């Protein structure tokens, strides 16, 4: 049984940390390996315990903090994940990776202004940070500042032309800005890529519907229950940030 094997994995990792002077406490890397194994086998409670132990044992280890926070997000504990990242940023205020992760967490929690400040802190020391430029664009879109968001996405694209997430965000920003023809031109080649995500396909379908091609839009999403015309109209009238899922939900 899966449950019965887990103690053996833990014991093996502990024994791997043995030295000639006896058993020693496993380091953060060992704990994270155990946590990853536990999570892959469905033992999320054990995984969180081990990720948390790794983060507590080595508070200056950026990977330990970010992996613990990511695991908390996967477990649905967004508030604690944000606390972990915020504490890590307090200890290492200049760490760009932590600032980006905390910025993304703030975006997820709807604090676009705080996220924007974090991304700007990264860009103040690294103007070529694609994750910070992309995150900055999302924050600006959430604040309704679409032309500024598009400029940020285009800067990111100039640095990483193949980044599908950046181009997808640019296309959505153009939709929000009431420019569906331009959005369609950006999203069409993305939707035809082998690595296109469901979100890319949905955004392209919205662009098609917004430009009067509802039949083509419907063919992109198959039988998904999405009111494409209604979504496109909401974008045109309200310019709200809308994320479409296969069930037609929004967040």
Tab-separated table of C-alpha atoms in Angstrom:
chain	number	residue	atom	x	y	z
A	1	UNK	CA	0.000	0.000	0.000
A	2	UNK	CA	1.098	3.561	-0.714
A	3	UNK	CA	0.699	4.637	2.883
A	4	UNK	CA	2.876	1.831	4.222
A	5	UNK	CA	5.790	2.717	1.912
A	6	UNK	CA	6.042	6.312	3.024
A	7	UNK	CA	7.789	5.660	6.360
A	8	UNK	CA	10.377	3.611	4.454
A	9	UNK	CA	11.080	6.585	2.168
A	10	UNK	CA	11.452	8.839	5.176
A	11	UNK	CA	13.748	6.352	6.917
A	12	UNK	CA	15.873	5.961	3.789
A	13	UNK	CA	16.321	9.705	3.524
A	14	UNK	CA	17.254	9.930	7.184
A	15	UNK	CA	19.768	7.116	6.853
A	16	UNK	CA	21.265	8.850	3.837
A	17	UNK	CA	22.156	11.678	6.197
A	18	UNK	CA	24.111	9.438	8.525
A	19	UNK	CA	27.722	10.317	9.193
A	20	UNK	CA	30.459	8.461	11.044
A	21	UNK	CA	29.449	10.256	14.213
A	22	UNK	CA	25.872	8.990	14.055
A	23	UNK	CA	22.501	10.076	12.712
A	24	UNK	CA	22.204	13.738	11.830
A	25	UNK	CA	19.202	15.863	11.013
A	26	UNK	CA	18.410	15.810	7.267
A	27	UNK	CA	19.162	19.040	5.430
A	28	UNK	CA	16.623	21.143	3.553
A	29	UNK	CA	17.345	19.408	0.248
A	30	UNK	CA	16.698	15.980	1.782
A	31	UNK	CA	13.462	17.171	3.342
A	32	UNK	CA	12.300	18.600	0.017
A	33	UNK	CA	13.057	15.334	-1.752
A	34	UNK	CA	10.972	13.480	0.830
A	35	UNK	CA	8.219	16.084	0.458
A	36	UNK	CA	8.162	15.732	-3.333
A	37	UNK	CA	7.933	11.940	-3.031
A	38	UNK	CA	5.156	12.220	-0.475
A	39	UNK	CA	3.190	14.671	-2.615
A	40	UNK	CA	3.542	12.519	-5.744
A	41	UNK	CA	2.105	9.581	-3.796
A	42	UNK	CA	-0.842	11.616	-2.558
A	43	UNK	CA	0.428	12.241	0.982
A	44	UNK	CA	-0.148	15.990	0.951
A	45	UNK	CA	-0.191	16.337	4.729
A	46	UNK	CA	3.236	14.707	5.005
A	47	UNK	CA	4.509	16.741	2.051
A	48	UNK	CA	3.442	20.001	3.674
A	49	UNK	CA	5.043	18.954	6.951
A	50	UNK	CA	8.355	18.203	5.245
A	51	UNK	CA	8.311	21.298	3.034
A	52	UNK	CA	7.545	23.347	6.126
A	53	UNK	CA	10.363	21.705	8.065
A	54	UNK	CA	12.795	22.433	5.229
A	55	UNK	CA	11.690	26.064	5.101
A	56	UNK	CA	11.951	26.449	8.885
A	57	UNK	CA	15.344	24.751	9.065
A	58	UNK	CA	16.859	27.023	6.412
A	59	UNK	CA	14.933	30.332	6.341
A	60	UNK	CA	17.412	31.907	3.924
A	61	UNK	CA	17.025	29.087	1.393
A	62	UNK	CA	14.955	30.683	-1.375
A	63	UNK	CA	14.070	27.368	-3.007
A	64	UNK	CA	12.812	25.955	0.284
A	65	UNK	CA	10.574	28.972	0.887
A	66	UNK	CA	9.159	29.075	-2.636
A	67	UNK	CA	8.531	25.330	-2.789
A	68	UNK	CA	6.768	25.398	0.572
A	69	UNK	CA	4.624	28.309	-0.590
A	70	UNK	CA	3.825	26.559	-3.889
A	71	UNK	CA	2.793	23.412	-2.025
A	72	UNK	CA	0.538	25.469	0.231
A	73	UNK	CA	-1.113	26.973	-2.855
A	74	UNK	CA	-1.682	23.503	-4.314
A	75	UNK	CA	-3.279	22.533	-1.011
A	76	UNK	CA	-5.553	25.578	-1.191
A	77	UNK	CA	-3.921	27.494	1.673
A	78	UNK	CA	-3.241	30.772	-0.129
A	79	UNK	CA	-3.129	32.911	3.008
A	80	UNK	CA	-0.343	30.899	4.617
A	81	UNK	CA	1.542	30.738	1.311
A	82	UNK	CA	1.518	34.521	1.139
A	83	UNK	CA	2.726	34.729	4.749
A	84	UNK	CA	5.638	32.399	3.971
A	85	UNK	CA	6.705	34.474	0.976
A	86	UNK	CA	6.230	37.792	2.770
A	87	UNK	CA	8.415	36.601	5.654
A	88	UNK	CA	11.049	35.403	3.194
A	89	UNK	CA	11.053	38.795	1.449
A	90	UNK	CA	11.501	40.525	4.803
A	91	UNK	CA	14.627	38.452	5.381
A	92	UNK	CA	15.898	38.889	1.827
A	93	UNK	CA	14.371	42.136	0.530
A	94	UNK	CA	16.547	42.250	-2.554
A	95	UNK	CA	15.936	38.700	-3.772
A	96	UNK	CA	14.306	39.027	-7.171
A	97	UNK	CA	12.930	35.472	-7.293
A	98	UNK	CA	11.119	35.935	-3.996
A	99	UNK	CA	9.779	39.335	-5.031
A	100	UNK	CA	8.368	37.866	-8.242
A	101	UNK	CA	6.747	34.964	-6.388
A	102	UNK	CA	5.215	37.263	-3.795
A	103	UNK	CA	4.023	39.568	-6.568
A	104	UNK	CA	2.268	36.676	-8.285
A	105	UNK	CA	0.691	35.683	-4.988
A	106	UNK	CA	-0.577	39.229	-4.486
A	107	UNK	CA	-2.057	39.152	-7.997
A	108	UNK	CA	-3.834	35.893	-7.176
A	109	UNK	CA	-5.261	37.479	-4.048
A	110	UNK	CA	-6.446	40.588	-5.896
A	111	UNK	CA	-3.895	43.057	-4.509
A	112	UNK	CA	-2.799	44.423	-7.885
A	113	UNK	CA	-1.305	47.650	-6.537
A	114	UNK	CA	0.907	45.806	-4.051
A	115	UNK	CA	1.932	43.352	-6.761
A	116	UNK	CA	2.860	46.194	-9.094
A	117	UNK	CA	5.163	47.666	-6.453
A	118	UNK	CA	6.912	44.321	-6.034
A	119	UNK	CA	7.451	43.857	-9.768
A	120	UNK	CA	8.751	47.415	-10.041
A	121	UNK	CA	11.246	46.652	-7.273
A	122	UNK	CA	12.575	43.780	-9.357
A	123	UNK	CA	12.766	45.883	-12.509
A	124	UNK	CA	14.629	48.638	-10.672
A	125	UNK	CA	17.590	46.269	-10.385
A	126	UNK	CA	16.951	44.059	-13.425
A	127	UNK	CA	15.116	45.792	-16.265
A	128	UNK	CA	15.348	42.604	-18.357
A	129	UNK	CA	13.379	40.370	-15.986
A	130	UNK	CA	10.710	38.768	-18.172
A	131	UNK	CA	8.701	37.385	-15.203
A	132	UNK	CA	8.616	40.839	-13.601
A	133	UNK	CA	7.612	42.546	-16.862
A	134	UNK	CA	4.874	39.967	-17.422
A	135	UNK	CA	3.618	40.246	-13.842
A	136	UNK	CA	3.709	44.026	-14.079
A	137	UNK	CA	1.504	43.832	-17.163
A	138	UNK	CA	-1.044	41.638	-15.381
A	139	UNK	CA	-1.134	44.028	-12.426
A	140	UNK	CA	-1.688	47.020	-14.719
A	141	UNK	CA	-4.457	45.179	-16.583
A	142	UNK	CA	-6.176	44.400	-13.289
A	143	UNK	CA	-5.989	48.111	-12.503
A	144	UNK	CA	-7.529	48.999	-15.876
A	145	UNK	CA	-4.307	50.528	-17.228
A	146	UNK	CA	-4.271	48.492	-20.417
A	147	UNK	CA	-1.963	50.570	-22.676
A	148	UNK	CA	0.713	50.526	-19.955
A	149	UNK	CA	0.184	46.786	-19.520
A	150	UNK	CA	0.663	46.211	-23.248
A	151	UNK	CA	3.905	48.173	-23.214
A	152	UNK	CA	5.175	45.951	-20.405
A	153	UNK	CA	4.196	42.768	-22.266
A	154	UNK	CA	5.902	43.995	-25.433
A	155	UNK	CA	9.086	44.676	-23.496
A	156	UNK	CA	8.924	41.102	-22.187
A	157	UNK	CA	8.280	39.776	-25.698
A	158	UNK	CA	11.330	41.583	-27.039
A	159	UNK	CA	13.416	39.680	-24.496
A	160	UNK	CA	11.654	36.314	-24.875
A	161	UNK	CA	9.743	36.148	-28.190
A	162	UNK	CA	8.649	32.531	-27.651
A	163	UNK	CA	7.045	33.011	-24.226
A	164	UNK	CA	3.487	31.842	-24.814
A	165	UNK	CA	2.199	33.177	-21.481
A	166	UNK	CA	3.415	36.704	-22.244
A	167	UNK	CA	1.833	36.744	-25.702
A	168	UNK	CA	-1.394	35.309	-24.294
A	169	UNK	CA	-1.514	38.054	-21.673
A	170	UNK	CA	-0.914	40.659	-24.382
A	171	UNK	CA	-3.792	39.271	-26.413
A	172	UNK	CA	-6.122	39.345	-23.426
A	173	UNK	CA	-5.015	42.882	-22.623
A	174	UNK	CA	-5.919	43.979	-26.154
A	175	UNK	CA	-9.334	42.368	-25.726
A	176	UNK	CA	-9.827	44.227	-22.472
A	177	UNK	CA	-8.779	47.424	-24.227
A	178	UNK	CA	-11.511	47.029	-26.852
A	179	UNK	CA	-9.122	46.055	-29.661
A	180	UNK	CA	-10.326	42.591	-30.704
A	181	UNK	CA	-8.796	42.614	-34.194
A	182	UNK	CA	-5.328	43.203	-32.755
A	183	UNK	CA	-5.985	40.628	-30.051
A	184	UNK	CA	-6.963	38.072	-32.677
A	185	UNK	CA	-3.765	38.718	-34.630
A	186	UNK	CA	-1.724	38.055	-31.471
A	187	UNK	CA	-3.683	35.015	-30.279
A	188	UNK	CA	-4.184	33.157	-33.567
A	189	UNK	CA	-0.587	31.917	-33.947
A	190	UNK	CA	-0.531	31.000	-30.252
A	191	UNK	CA	-3.663	28.873	-30.541
A	192	UNK	CA	-2.026	26.864	-33.326
A	193	UNK	CA	1.059	26.046	-31.316
A	194	UNK	CA	1.499	22.497	-30.032
A	195	UNK	CA	2.004	23.829	-26.504
A	196	UNK	CA	-1.103	26.037	-26.536
A	197	UNK	CA	-2.956	25.866	-23.232
A	198	UNK	CA	-6.704	25.741	-22.714
A	199	UNK	CA	-6.588	29.370	-21.610
A	200	UNK	CA	-4.927	30.405	-24.883
A	201	UNK	CA	-7.588	28.556	-26.874
A	202	UNK	CA	-10.377	30.168	-24.838
A	203	UNK	CA	-8.949	33.658	-25.283
A	204	UNK	CA	-8.561	33.128	-29.027
A	205	UNK	CA	-12.153	31.911	-29.226
A	206	UNK	CA	-13.293	35.078	-27.451
A	207	UNK	CA	-11.307	37.172	-29.938
A	208	UNK	CA	-12.963	35.336	-32.818
A	209	UNK	CA	-16.408	35.909	-31.324
A	210	UNK	CA	-15.602	39.564	-30.704
A	211	UNK	CA	-14.736	39.993	-34.384
A	212	UNK	CA	-17.948	38.341	-35.580
A	213	UNK	CA	-16.583	34.839	-36.149
A	214	UNK	CA	-18.718	32.986	-33.625
A	215	UNK	CA	-18.946	29.752	-35.626
A	216	UNK	CA	-15.159	29.580	-35.892
A	217	UNK	CA	-14.927	30.438	-32.211
A	218	UNK	CA	-17.294	27.622	-31.312
A	219	UNK	CA	-15.217	25.161	-33.341
A	220	UNK	CA	-12.173	26.091	-31.237
A	221	UNK	CA	-13.747	25.076	-27.946
A	222	UNK	CA	-15.934	22.184	-29.090
A	223	UNK	CA	-18.834	21.432	-26.768
A	224	UNK	CA	-17.672	23.648	-23.913
A	225	UNK	CA	-20.584	25.514	-22.391
A	226	UNK	CA	-19.292	29.064	-22.864
A	227	UNK	CA	-21.359	32.076	-23.864
A	228	UNK	CA	-18.712	33.487	-26.196
A	229	UNK	CA	-20.847	36.328	-27.444
A	230	UNK	CA	-21.740	37.332	-23.899
A	231	UNK	CA	-18.111	37.214	-22.794
A	232	UNK	CA	-17.010	39.299	-25.769
A	233	UNK	CA	-19.749	41.827	-25.055
A	234	UNK	CA	-18.738	42.017	-21.394
A	235	UNK	CA	-15.196	42.751	-22.463
A	236	UNK	CA	-16.370	45.445	-24.853
A	237	UNK	CA	-18.763	47.141	-22.462
A	238	UNK	CA	-17.205	46.630	-19.062
A	239	UNK	CA	-13.562	45.849	-19.878
A	240	UNK	CA	-13.343	43.571	-16.887
A	241	UNK	CA	-10.620	40.981	-16.432
A	242	UNK	CA	-12.369	37.694	-17.226
A	243	UNK	CA	-10.875	34.237	-17.266
A	244	UNK	CA	-12.991	31.659	-19.074
A	245	UNK	CA	-12.975	28.005	-18.070
A	246	UNK	CA	-14.541	25.105	-19.996
A	247	UNK	CA	-17.614	25.369	-17.791
A	248	UNK	CA	-17.988	29.064	-18.551
A	249	UNK	CA	-16.887	30.206	-15.108
A	250	UNK	CA	-15.052	33.400	-14.336
A	251	UNK	CA	-12.655	34.524	-11.659
